[in-house]
Amino acid sequence: MDADTRRTLERSHASCADPDRRKVLQALAASAALAAAGCARESPDHDERRLHDISGIDETNVARVLKPASVAAVAAALRASRGVVSIGGARCSMGGQIACENSLHLDMRGLNRPVALDLARRRVRVQTGMRWRDLQELIDPHGLAVSIMQSYSSFSIGGSLSVNCHGRYVGKGSLIHSLRALQLVDADGQVHELDREHRPDLFRAAVGGYGGLGVITEAEFDLAANHRIARRAERVALDDYPAWFAQRVLADPASVLHNADLLPPRFDAPVAVTWTRCEEPLTLSEPLVPRDGDYRHDRKMIWSVSELPGGSWLRKRYSVEEMLREREVVWRNHEASLDIASLEPRTRRYSTYLLQEYFVPVPAFAAFARAMTRVLRDNEVHALNVSIRHAPADRQSLLSWSPTQVFSFVLYHKQRSGKREDAVAGQWTRRLIDIALDHGGRHYLPYRLHGTREQFLRGYRAAPEFAAIKQAFDPRGRFRNRMWDKYLPA
């Protein structure tokens, strides 16, 4: 038994006085047994050194790819090397946030074990190469759910921390709000345990720090109860939406998940979807969305609504009207275990699906929505939809995307593949960033790096403080990626 596995079992014995402890230990041990040996493995395949993220637009050639399967292996790899390091997990970013030319690339997907599960206190500690879906399978038998995560479960936990993700969770906001502690390995291979009392400067900078300070290898989270939830959908007027949301969703303690969709071509009639706790009979009995599902129908529908002349009618007839008419009751974990495979095109050779996101203060909601619509229509952007989320203020993470209460606008759009088309998209994207900034908001950073350095510094005014922390903690500048190479203040 290696040191990591022994530590896993010792922590679980110490923290779980629950009658289900034996089941917990069995689950942890089984997960550890499935993990690879605790040493880094260099990729023998040269093609693996040509990194792509999910967008399929960029390619980055790295010097080596290592796949550590333990914290000790991460530390050893950093001690044994002297050059630039980049970090990747599920590789769901879209603009090179995982890669740097000629770097040692740490592929974190093998660092995927649970470390400790405390049922009594509803807490879990995991290695950060684990995906949310893997964590859901561990905690679902105990009636527990992830407190905050993205709408889809395919992302790695380390990547989610690096971007300080959010989802549809009512009143929850960014991931840092459910985070108890994290473990960070520095450029010299030293392991640091961080929380709000111990090295709070590094704690708040690492969450949402896009891998700029070190390797986040473990994280501890609060968990929530896994309730039955029922879906309610209704149309709301654009100008009425902020007040409607505050009264009907945010003020309702039963509200769990919420988003509203603005649909092309007018983007002016939110279809609001709320999931609330209930005791009604389930309409779907599965605890989680099945793995490796058949998403051919979903992909065909996305293609149809985005390419066919009657696409808007098809969406209204077979998607929107069904949501408005039919009530669905599922487990919270089921709705949280969606797979991004359902959104993937059959091929990205000819066109690619991309996301952008803008956060604006609540009073600017309608004005930003109308200005955004003008840009999308004037530039004939192939927008499939804009999903609206809400987040309370985050005053904990240094590079917070919501220093005040915000609505987020998640733009899901389609563009032809290729550099020329991407350059055209950059032009209207910079216009949207300016509009968000002019309304007191900012843009989200996991996506295409179309924003200028000036726009980044205008939105993320704590960036110079982050740069100072990085200079002190990583003085040789070993942790790099395309995003920080473009935006990091001198």
Coordinates of C-alpha atoms in Angstrom, one line a residue:
M1 CA 0.0 0.0 0.0
D2 CA 1.5 3.3 -1.0
A3 CA 1.6 6.4 1.2
D4 CA -1.3 8.2 -0.5
T5 CA -3.6 5.2 -0.1
R6 CA -2.6 4.7 3.5
R7 CA -3.2 8.4 4.2
T8 CA -6.7 8.1 2.5
L9 CA -7.7 5.3 4.8
E10 CA -6.3 6.9 7.9
R11 CA -8.1 10.2 7.3
S12 CA -11.4 8.3 6.7
H13 CA -11.1 6.3 9.9
A14 CA -10.4 9.5 11.8
S15 CA -13.3 11.5 10.3
C16 CA -16.1 9.0 9.8
A17 CA -17.8 7.9 13.0
D18 CA -20.9 7.2 10.9
P19 CA -22.5 3.7 10.7
D20 CA -21.8 3.7 7.0
R21 CA -18.1 4.1 7.5
R22 CA -17.3 0.6 6.2
K23 CA -19.0 1.4 2.9
V24 CA -17.1 4.6 2.7
L25 CA -13.8 2.9 3.3
Q26 CA -14.6 0.2 0.7
A27 CA -15.4 2.9 -1.9
L28 CA -12.2 4.8 -1.1
A29 CA -10.1 1.6 -1.3
A30 CA -11.7 0.5 -4.5
S31 CA -11.0 3.9 -6.1
A32 CA -7.4 3.7 -4.9
A33 CA -7.0 0.3 -6.3
L34 CA -8.1 1.4 -9.7
A35 CA -5.6 4.3 -9.7
A36 CA -2.2 3.7 -11.3
A37 CA 1.1 3.4 -9.4
G38 CA 2.2 6.5 -7.7
C39 CA 4.9 7.7 -10.1
A40 CA 4.9 10.0 -13.1
R41 CA 4.8 8.3 -16.5
E42 CA 6.2 10.1 -19.5
S43 CA 4.1 9.8 -22.6
P44 CA 5.8 7.6 -25.2
D45 CA 3.6 9.0 -27.9
H46 CA 5.0 12.1 -29.5
D47 CA 1.6 13.1 -30.8
E48 CA 0.4 13.6 -27.2
R49 CA 2.8 16.5 -27.1
R50 CA 0.7 18.4 -29.5
L51 CA -2.0 19.7 -27.2
H52 CA -5.5 20.7 -28.2
D53 CA -8.3 21.9 -25.9
I54 CA -12.0 21.4 -26.6
S55 CA -12.3 24.2 -29.1
G56 CA -10.0 22.4 -31.6
I57 CA -8.7 25.8 -32.9
D58 CA -5.2 26.0 -31.4
E59 CA -2.4 23.5 -31.2
T60 CA 0.5 23.9 -28.7
N61 CA 3.6 21.8 -28.9
V62 CA 5.0 20.9 -25.4
A63 CA 8.3 19.4 -24.6
R64 CA 7.1 16.5 -22.4
V65 CA 3.8 15.2 -21.1
L66 CA 3.9 13.6 -17.6
K67 CA 0.9 11.8 -16.1
P68 CA 1.4 11.9 -12.3
A69 CA -0.7 9.5 -10.2
S70 CA 0.2 10.9 -6.8
V71 CA 1.0 14.1 -5.1
A72 CA 4.5 12.8 -4.5
A73 CA 4.9 12.3 -8.2
V74 CA 3.9 15.9 -8.9
A75 CA 6.4 17.2 -6.4
A76 CA 9.1 14.9 -7.8
A77 CA 8.5 16.0 -11.4
L78 CA 8.8 19.7 -10.3
R79 CA 12.0 19.1 -8.4
A80 CA 13.5 17.2 -11.3
S81 CA 12.9 19.8 -13.9
R82 CA 13.9 23.5 -14.2
G83 CA 11.9 24.8 -17.2
V84 CA 8.4 26.0 -17.8
V85 CA 5.4 24.0 -16.6
S86 CA 1.8 23.9 -17.9
I87 CA -1.1 22.1 -16.3
G88 CA -4.1 20.4 -17.8
G89 CA -7.1 18.3 -16.7
A90 CA -10.2 17.6 -18.7
R91 CA -9.0 20.3 -21.2
C92 CA -12.4 22.0 -21.5
S93 CA -10.9 25.5 -21.7
M94 CA -11.0 27.1 -25.1
G95 CA -8.0 29.5 -25.4
G96 CA -4.8 27.8 -24.4
Q97 CA -5.2 28.1 -20.6
I98 CA -3.8 24.6 -20.3
A99 CA -0.7 24.9 -22.4
C100 CA 2.6 26.7 -23.1
E101 CA 5.1 26.1 -25.9
N102 CA 8.0 23.7 -25.0
S103 CA 6.7 23.3 -21.5
L104 CA 6.6 20.3 -19.2
H105 CA 2.9 19.5 -19.3
L106 CA 1.4 17.9 -16.3
D107 CA -1.7 15.8 -17.3
M108 CA -3.6 15.7 -14.0
R109 CA -6.2 13.1 -15.1
G110 CA -4.4 10.3 -13.3
L111 CA -4.5 12.1 -10.0
N112 CA -8.1 11.1 -9.4
R113 CA -8.6 9.5 -6.0
P114 CA -10.8 10.4 -3.2
V115 CA -8.8 11.3 0.0
A116 CA -11.4 11.5 2.7
L117 CA -15.2 11.5 3.0
D118 CA -16.8 12.8 6.3
L119 CA -20.5 11.9 6.2
A120 CA -21.3 13.5 9.5
R121 CA -20.0 16.9 8.5
R122 CA -20.8 16.6 4.8
R123 CA -17.3 17.2 3.6
V124 CA -15.1 15.5 1.1
R125 CA -11.4 15.8 0.1
V126 CA -10.3 14.7 -3.3
Q127 CA -7.4 14.7 -5.7
T128 CA -8.0 17.3 -8.3
G129 CA -7.7 15.3 -11.4
M130 CA -11.0 13.7 -10.5
R131 CA -14.0 14.7 -12.5
W132 CA -17.2 15.9 -10.8
R133 CA -19.0 12.8 -12.2
D134 CA -16.6 10.5 -10.4
L135 CA -17.2 12.4 -7.1
Q136 CA -21.0 12.1 -7.7
E137 CA -20.7 8.4 -8.0
L138 CA -18.8 8.3 -4.7
I139 CA -21.3 10.4 -2.7
D140 CA -24.7 9.6 -4.3
P141 CA -25.1 6.3 -2.3
H142 CA -24.9 8.4 0.9
G143 CA -27.6 10.9 -0.1
L144 CA -25.1 13.6 -0.8
A145 CA -24.6 16.0 -3.7
V146 CA -21.9 18.5 -4.8
S147 CA -22.7 21.9 -3.4
I148 CA -21.4 24.0 -6.4
M149 CA -20.2 23.0 -9.8
Q150 CA -20.8 23.6 -13.5
S151 CA -24.0 22.6 -15.2
Y152 CA -22.2 19.6 -16.7
S153 CA -20.2 17.0 -14.7
S154 CA -17.4 16.3 -17.3
F155 CA -15.0 18.9 -15.9
S156 CA -12.0 18.2 -13.7
I157 CA -12.2 19.5 -10.2
G158 CA -8.7 21.1 -10.5
G159 CA -9.7 22.9 -13.7
S160 CA -12.9 24.1 -12.0
L161 CA -10.9 25.6 -9.1
S162 CA -8.5 27.2 -11.5
V163 CA -11.3 29.1 -13.2
N164 CA -13.4 29.5 -10.0
C165 CA -16.4 28.1 -11.8
H166 CA -20.0 28.5 -11.1
G167 CA -23.3 26.8 -12.1
R168 CA -27.0 27.3 -11.7
Y169 CA -27.1 26.9 -7.9
V170 CA -29.4 29.6 -6.5
G171 CA -27.7 31.9 -4.1
K172 CA -24.4 30.0 -4.2
G173 CA -22.2 31.8 -6.7
S174 CA -18.6 30.8 -7.4
L175 CA -16.9 27.5 -6.4
I176 CA -14.8 29.2 -3.7
H177 CA -17.9 29.5 -1.5
S178 CA -18.0 25.7 -1.0
L179 CA -14.2 25.2 -0.7
R180 CA -12.7 24.5 2.7
A181 CA -9.1 24.0 1.9
L182 CA -6.7 23.1 -0.9
Q183 CA -3.2 21.7 -1.4
L184 CA -0.8 23.6 -3.7
V185 CA 2.6 22.3 -4.9
D186 CA 5.1 25.0 -5.7
A187 CA 7.8 25.2 -8.4
D188 CA 10.3 23.6 -6.1
G189 CA 8.1 20.7 -5.3
Q190 CA 7.1 21.9 -1.8
V191 CA 3.6 21.0 -0.7
H192 CA 1.5 23.7 0.9
E193 CA -1.8 23.3 2.8
L194 CA -3.9 26.4 2.3
D195 CA -7.2 27.7 3.8
R196 CA -8.8 30.9 4.9
E197 CA -6.6 31.1 8.0
H198 CA -3.3 29.5 6.8
R199 CA -1.8 31.5 3.9
P200 CA -5.1 33.2 2.9
D201 CA -3.2 35.3 0.3
L202 CA -2.3 32.2 -1.6
F203 CA -5.7 30.5 -1.0
R204 CA -7.6 33.4 -2.5
A205 CA -5.1 33.9 -5.4
A206 CA -4.9 30.2 -6.4
V207 CA -8.7 29.8 -6.8
G208 CA -9.4 31.5 -10.1
G209 CA -5.6 31.8 -10.7
Y210 CA -5.6 29.7 -13.9
G211 CA -2.6 27.6 -12.9
G212 CA -0.3 30.6 -12.5
L213 CA 0.9 29.9 -8.9
G214 CA 1.4 26.1 -8.8
V215 CA -0.3 22.8 -9.0
I216 CA -3.6 22.3 -7.1
T217 CA -3.4 18.7 -6.1
E218 CA -6.1 18.2 -3.4
A219 CA -9.2 20.1 -2.4
E220 CA -11.7 19.8 0.4
F221 CA -15.4 20.8 -0.1
D222 CA -18.6 21.2 1.7
L223 CA -21.3 18.9 0.3
A224 CA -25.1 19.2 0.2
A225 CA -28.1 16.9 0.5
N226 CA -29.4 15.1 -2.6
H227 CA -33.1 16.1 -2.8
R228 CA -35.8 15.4 -5.3
I229 CA -36.2 18.5 -7.5
A230 CA -39.1 19.5 -9.8
R231 CA -38.7 21.6 -12.9
R232 CA -40.9 24.7 -13.5
A233 CA -40.5 26.7 -16.8
E234 CA -42.2 30.0 -17.7
R235 CA -41.8 33.0 -20.0
V236 CA -40.8 36.3 -18.4
A237 CA -40.6 39.7 -20.0
L238 CA -37.0 41.0 -20.3
D239 CA -37.5 44.1 -18.3
D240 CA -39.4 42.2 -15.5
Y241 CA -36.8 39.4 -15.2
P242 CA -34.5 40.9 -12.4
A243 CA -37.4 41.6 -10.1
W244 CA -39.2 38.4 -11.0
F245 CA -36.0 36.4 -10.2
A246 CA -35.5 38.2 -6.8
Q247 CA -39.1 37.5 -5.8
R248 CA -39.9 34.1 -7.3
V249 CA -36.5 32.3 -7.2
L250 CA -33.9 33.9 -4.9
A251 CA -36.4 34.5 -2.1
D252 CA -37.8 31.0 -2.3
P253 CA -35.7 28.7 0.0
A254 CA -36.9 25.6 -2.0
S255 CA -35.1 26.9 -5.2
V256 CA -32.0 24.8 -6.0
L257 CA -31.1 25.4 -9.7
H258 CA -32.1 28.2 -12.1
N259 CA -31.3 29.6 -15.5
A260 CA -33.1 31.5 -18.1
D261 CA -32.6 31.2 -21.9
L262 CA -32.6 34.0 -24.4
L263 CA -33.2 32.6 -27.8
P264 CA -32.4 33.9 -31.3
P265 CA -33.1 36.0 -33.2
R266 CA -34.5 38.6 -30.8
F267 CA -33.0 37.5 -27.4
D268 CA -35.7 39.4 -25.7
A269 CA -38.0 36.8 -24.0
P270 CA -36.4 34.9 -21.2
V271 CA -37.6 31.3 -20.8
A272 CA -37.0 30.8 -17.1
V273 CA -36.3 27.3 -15.7
T274 CA -36.3 26.7 -12.0
W275 CA -35.7 23.4 -10.1
T276 CA -37.2 23.3 -6.6
R277 CA -37.0 20.8 -3.8
C278 CA -40.1 18.6 -3.6
E279 CA -41.5 15.3 -2.4
E280 CA -43.3 14.4 -5.6
P281 CA -42.9 11.0 -7.3
L282 CA -39.9 10.9 -9.7
T283 CA -40.6 11.0 -13.4
L284 CA -37.0 9.7 -14.0
S285 CA -35.8 7.1 -11.5
E286 CA -32.1 7.0 -12.5
P287 CA -29.9 8.5 -9.7
L288 CA -27.4 9.8 -12.3
V289 CA -27.3 10.4 -16.0
P290 CA -25.9 7.1 -17.5
R291 CA -22.3 7.2 -18.6
D292 CA -21.5 7.0 -22.3
G293 CA -25.0 7.9 -23.4
D294 CA -26.2 7.9 -27.0
Y295 CA -26.4 11.6 -27.8
R296 CA -27.0 11.3 -31.6
H297 CA -30.5 12.8 -31.2
D298 CA -29.2 15.8 -29.2
R299 CA -26.4 16.5 -31.7
K300 CA -28.8 16.2 -34.6
M301 CA -31.2 18.7 -32.9
I302 CA -28.4 21.2 -32.3
W303 CA -27.3 20.9 -35.9
S304 CA -30.9 21.3 -37.1
V305 CA -31.7 24.4 -35.1
S306 CA -28.4 26.0 -36.1
E307 CA -28.3 25.1 -39.8
L308 CA -31.8 24.6 -41.1
P309 CA -34.1 27.5 -42.2
G310 CA -36.8 26.5 -39.7
G311 CA -34.3 26.1 -36.9
S312 CA -36.0 28.6 -34.5
W313 CA -39.4 26.9 -35.1
L314 CA -37.9 23.5 -34.4
R315 CA -36.4 24.6 -31.1
K316 CA -39.6 26.2 -30.0
R317 CA -41.7 23.2 -31.0
Y318 CA -39.5 20.4 -29.7
S319 CA -37.6 21.9 -26.8
V320 CA -39.1 25.1 -25.3
E321 CA -42.8 24.1 -25.6
E322 CA -42.0 20.7 -24.0
M323 CA -40.3 22.3 -21.0
L324 CA -43.2 24.8 -20.6
R325 CA -45.8 22.0 -20.7
E326 CA -44.2 19.0 -18.9
R327 CA -43.2 18.8 -15.3
E328 CA -40.1 16.7 -14.6
V329 CA -39.1 15.4 -11.2
V330 CA -35.6 14.0 -10.7
W331 CA -32.8 13.7 -8.1
R332 CA -30.6 16.7 -7.8
N333 CA -27.6 14.5 -8.7
H334 CA -29.3 13.4 -11.9
E335 CA -29.7 17.0 -13.1
A336 CA -26.1 17.8 -12.0
S337 CA -24.6 14.8 -13.8
L338 CA -25.2 16.1 -17.4
D339 CA -22.5 15.2 -19.9
I340 CA -20.9 17.7 -22.3
A341 CA -20.9 15.0 -24.9
S342 CA -24.5 15.9 -25.5
L343 CA -23.3 19.3 -26.8
E344 CA -20.4 18.1 -28.9
P345 CA -20.7 18.2 -32.7
R346 CA -20.1 15.1 -34.6
T347 CA -16.9 16.8 -35.9
R348 CA -15.2 20.1 -35.4
R349 CA -13.5 19.9 -38.8
Y350 CA -15.8 22.4 -40.5
S351 CA -17.4 24.3 -37.6
T352 CA -16.9 24.6 -33.8
Y353 CA -19.1 25.4 -30.9
L354 CA -17.8 27.9 -28.4
L355 CA -18.8 29.7 -25.2
Q356 CA -18.3 33.3 -24.0
E357 CA -19.5 34.7 -20.7
Y358 CA -20.2 38.2 -19.4
F359 CA -21.0 39.3 -15.9
V360 CA -22.9 42.5 -15.3
P361 CA -24.3 44.1 -12.1
V362 CA -28.0 43.4 -11.6
P363 CA -29.2 47.0 -12.4
A364 CA -27.5 46.7 -15.8
F365 CA -29.3 43.5 -16.8
A366 CA -31.7 44.8 -19.5
A367 CA -29.4 47.5 -20.9
F368 CA -26.6 45.0 -21.4
A369 CA -29.0 42.4 -22.9
R370 CA -30.2 44.9 -25.5
A371 CA -26.7 46.1 -26.3
M372 CA -25.5 42.5 -26.6
T373 CA -28.3 41.7 -29.0
R374 CA -27.4 44.6 -31.3
V375 CA -23.8 43.3 -31.6
L376 CA -24.9 39.7 -32.2
R377 CA -27.4 40.8 -34.9
D378 CA -25.2 43.4 -36.6
N379 CA -22.4 40.9 -36.9
E380 CA -24.6 38.0 -37.9
V381 CA -23.2 35.9 -35.0
H382 CA -24.4 32.3 -35.2
A383 CA -25.7 32.3 -31.6
L384 CA -27.6 29.2 -30.5
N385 CA -28.7 30.7 -27.2
V386 CA -27.7 32.9 -24.3
S387 CA -28.1 31.3 -20.8
I388 CA -28.7 33.7 -17.9
R389 CA -27.4 32.7 -14.4
H390 CA -27.2 34.7 -11.1
A391 CA -24.4 34.9 -8.6
P392 CA -24.0 36.8 -5.3
A393 CA -20.9 38.8 -4.7
D394 CA -17.6 36.9 -4.3
R395 CA -15.2 38.9 -2.1
Q396 CA -13.0 35.9 -1.4
S397 CA -11.2 35.1 -4.6
L398 CA -8.6 37.7 -5.7
L399 CA -9.5 37.6 -9.4
S400 CA -13.2 37.6 -8.6
W401 CA -15.6 37.8 -11.6
S402 CA -18.4 38.9 -9.3
P403 CA -17.2 41.6 -6.9
T404 CA -20.9 42.6 -6.7
Q405 CA -24.1 40.7 -7.3
V406 CA -24.3 39.9 -11.0
F407 CA -26.2 38.2 -13.7
S408 CA -24.1 36.2 -16.1
F409 CA -24.8 35.9 -19.8
V410 CA -23.4 32.7 -21.3
L411 CA -23.3 32.9 -25.0
Y412 CA -23.2 29.6 -26.9
H413 CA -22.4 30.2 -30.5
K414 CA -21.2 28.4 -33.6
Q415 CA -18.5 29.5 -36.0
R416 CA -16.7 28.0 -38.9
S417 CA -13.3 26.4 -38.0
G418 CA -10.2 28.2 -39.0
K419 CA -8.0 31.2 -38.0
R420 CA -9.7 33.7 -40.3
E421 CA -13.1 33.0 -38.8
D422 CA -11.7 33.2 -35.4
A423 CA -10.2 36.6 -36.1
V424 CA -13.6 37.9 -37.2
A425 CA -15.1 36.6 -34.0
G426 CA -12.4 38.4 -32.1
Q427 CA -13.6 41.7 -33.4
W428 CA -17.2 41.5 -32.2
T429 CA -16.1 39.8 -29.0
R430 CA -13.9 42.8 -28.0
R431 CA -17.0 44.9 -28.6
L432 CA -19.0 42.8 -26.2
I433 CA -16.2 43.0 -23.6
D434 CA -16.3 46.8 -23.9
I435 CA -20.0 46.8 -23.4
A436 CA -19.7 44.7 -20.3
L437 CA -17.0 46.9 -18.9
D438 CA -19.0 50.0 -19.7
H439 CA -21.9 48.6 -17.7
G440 CA -19.6 47.9 -14.7
G441 CA -19.1 44.2 -15.5
R442 CA -16.4 42.0 -16.9
H443 CA -15.8 39.0 -19.1
Y444 CA -14.9 35.4 -18.1
L445 CA -11.4 34.1 -18.9
P446 CA -11.7 30.3 -19.7
Y447 CA -12.6 31.0 -23.3
R448 CA -11.0 32.4 -26.4
L449 CA -8.3 35.0 -25.7
H450 CA -9.9 37.7 -27.9
G451 CA -9.9 40.4 -25.2
T452 CA -6.9 42.8 -25.1
R453 CA -4.6 43.1 -22.2
E454 CA -6.1 46.6 -21.5
Q455 CA -9.5 45.1 -21.3
F456 CA -8.3 42.4 -18.9
L457 CA -6.7 45.0 -16.6
R458 CA -9.7 47.2 -16.7
G459 CA -12.0 44.4 -15.6
Y460 CA -9.7 42.5 -13.2
R461 CA -8.2 45.4 -11.3
A462 CA -6.6 43.0 -8.7
A463 CA -4.3 41.6 -11.5
P464 CA -1.3 43.6 -10.3
E465 CA -1.7 42.2 -6.8
F466 CA -1.9 38.7 -8.4
A467 CA 1.3 39.4 -10.3
A468 CA 3.1 40.4 -7.1
I469 CA 2.0 37.2 -5.4
K470 CA 3.2 35.2 -8.3
Q471 CA 6.5 36.9 -8.4
A472 CA 7.0 36.1 -4.7
F473 CA 5.8 32.5 -4.9
D474 CA 7.0 31.6 -8.4
P475 CA 10.0 34.0 -8.9
R476 CA 11.3 32.1 -11.9
G477 CA 7.9 32.2 -13.6
R478 CA 7.8 28.5 -14.2
F479 CA 4.0 28.2 -14.3
R480 CA 2.8 29.6 -17.6
N481 CA 0.1 29.2 -20.2
R482 CA -1.1 31.2 -23.2
M483 CA -3.5 33.2 -21.1
W484 CA -1.0 34.4 -18.6
D485 CA 1.6 35.0 -21.3
K486 CA -0.9 37.5 -22.8
Y487 CA -2.4 39.1 -19.8
L488 CA -0.1 38.9 -16.8
P489 CA 1.0 42.5 -15.7
A490 CA 4.8 43.1 -15.9

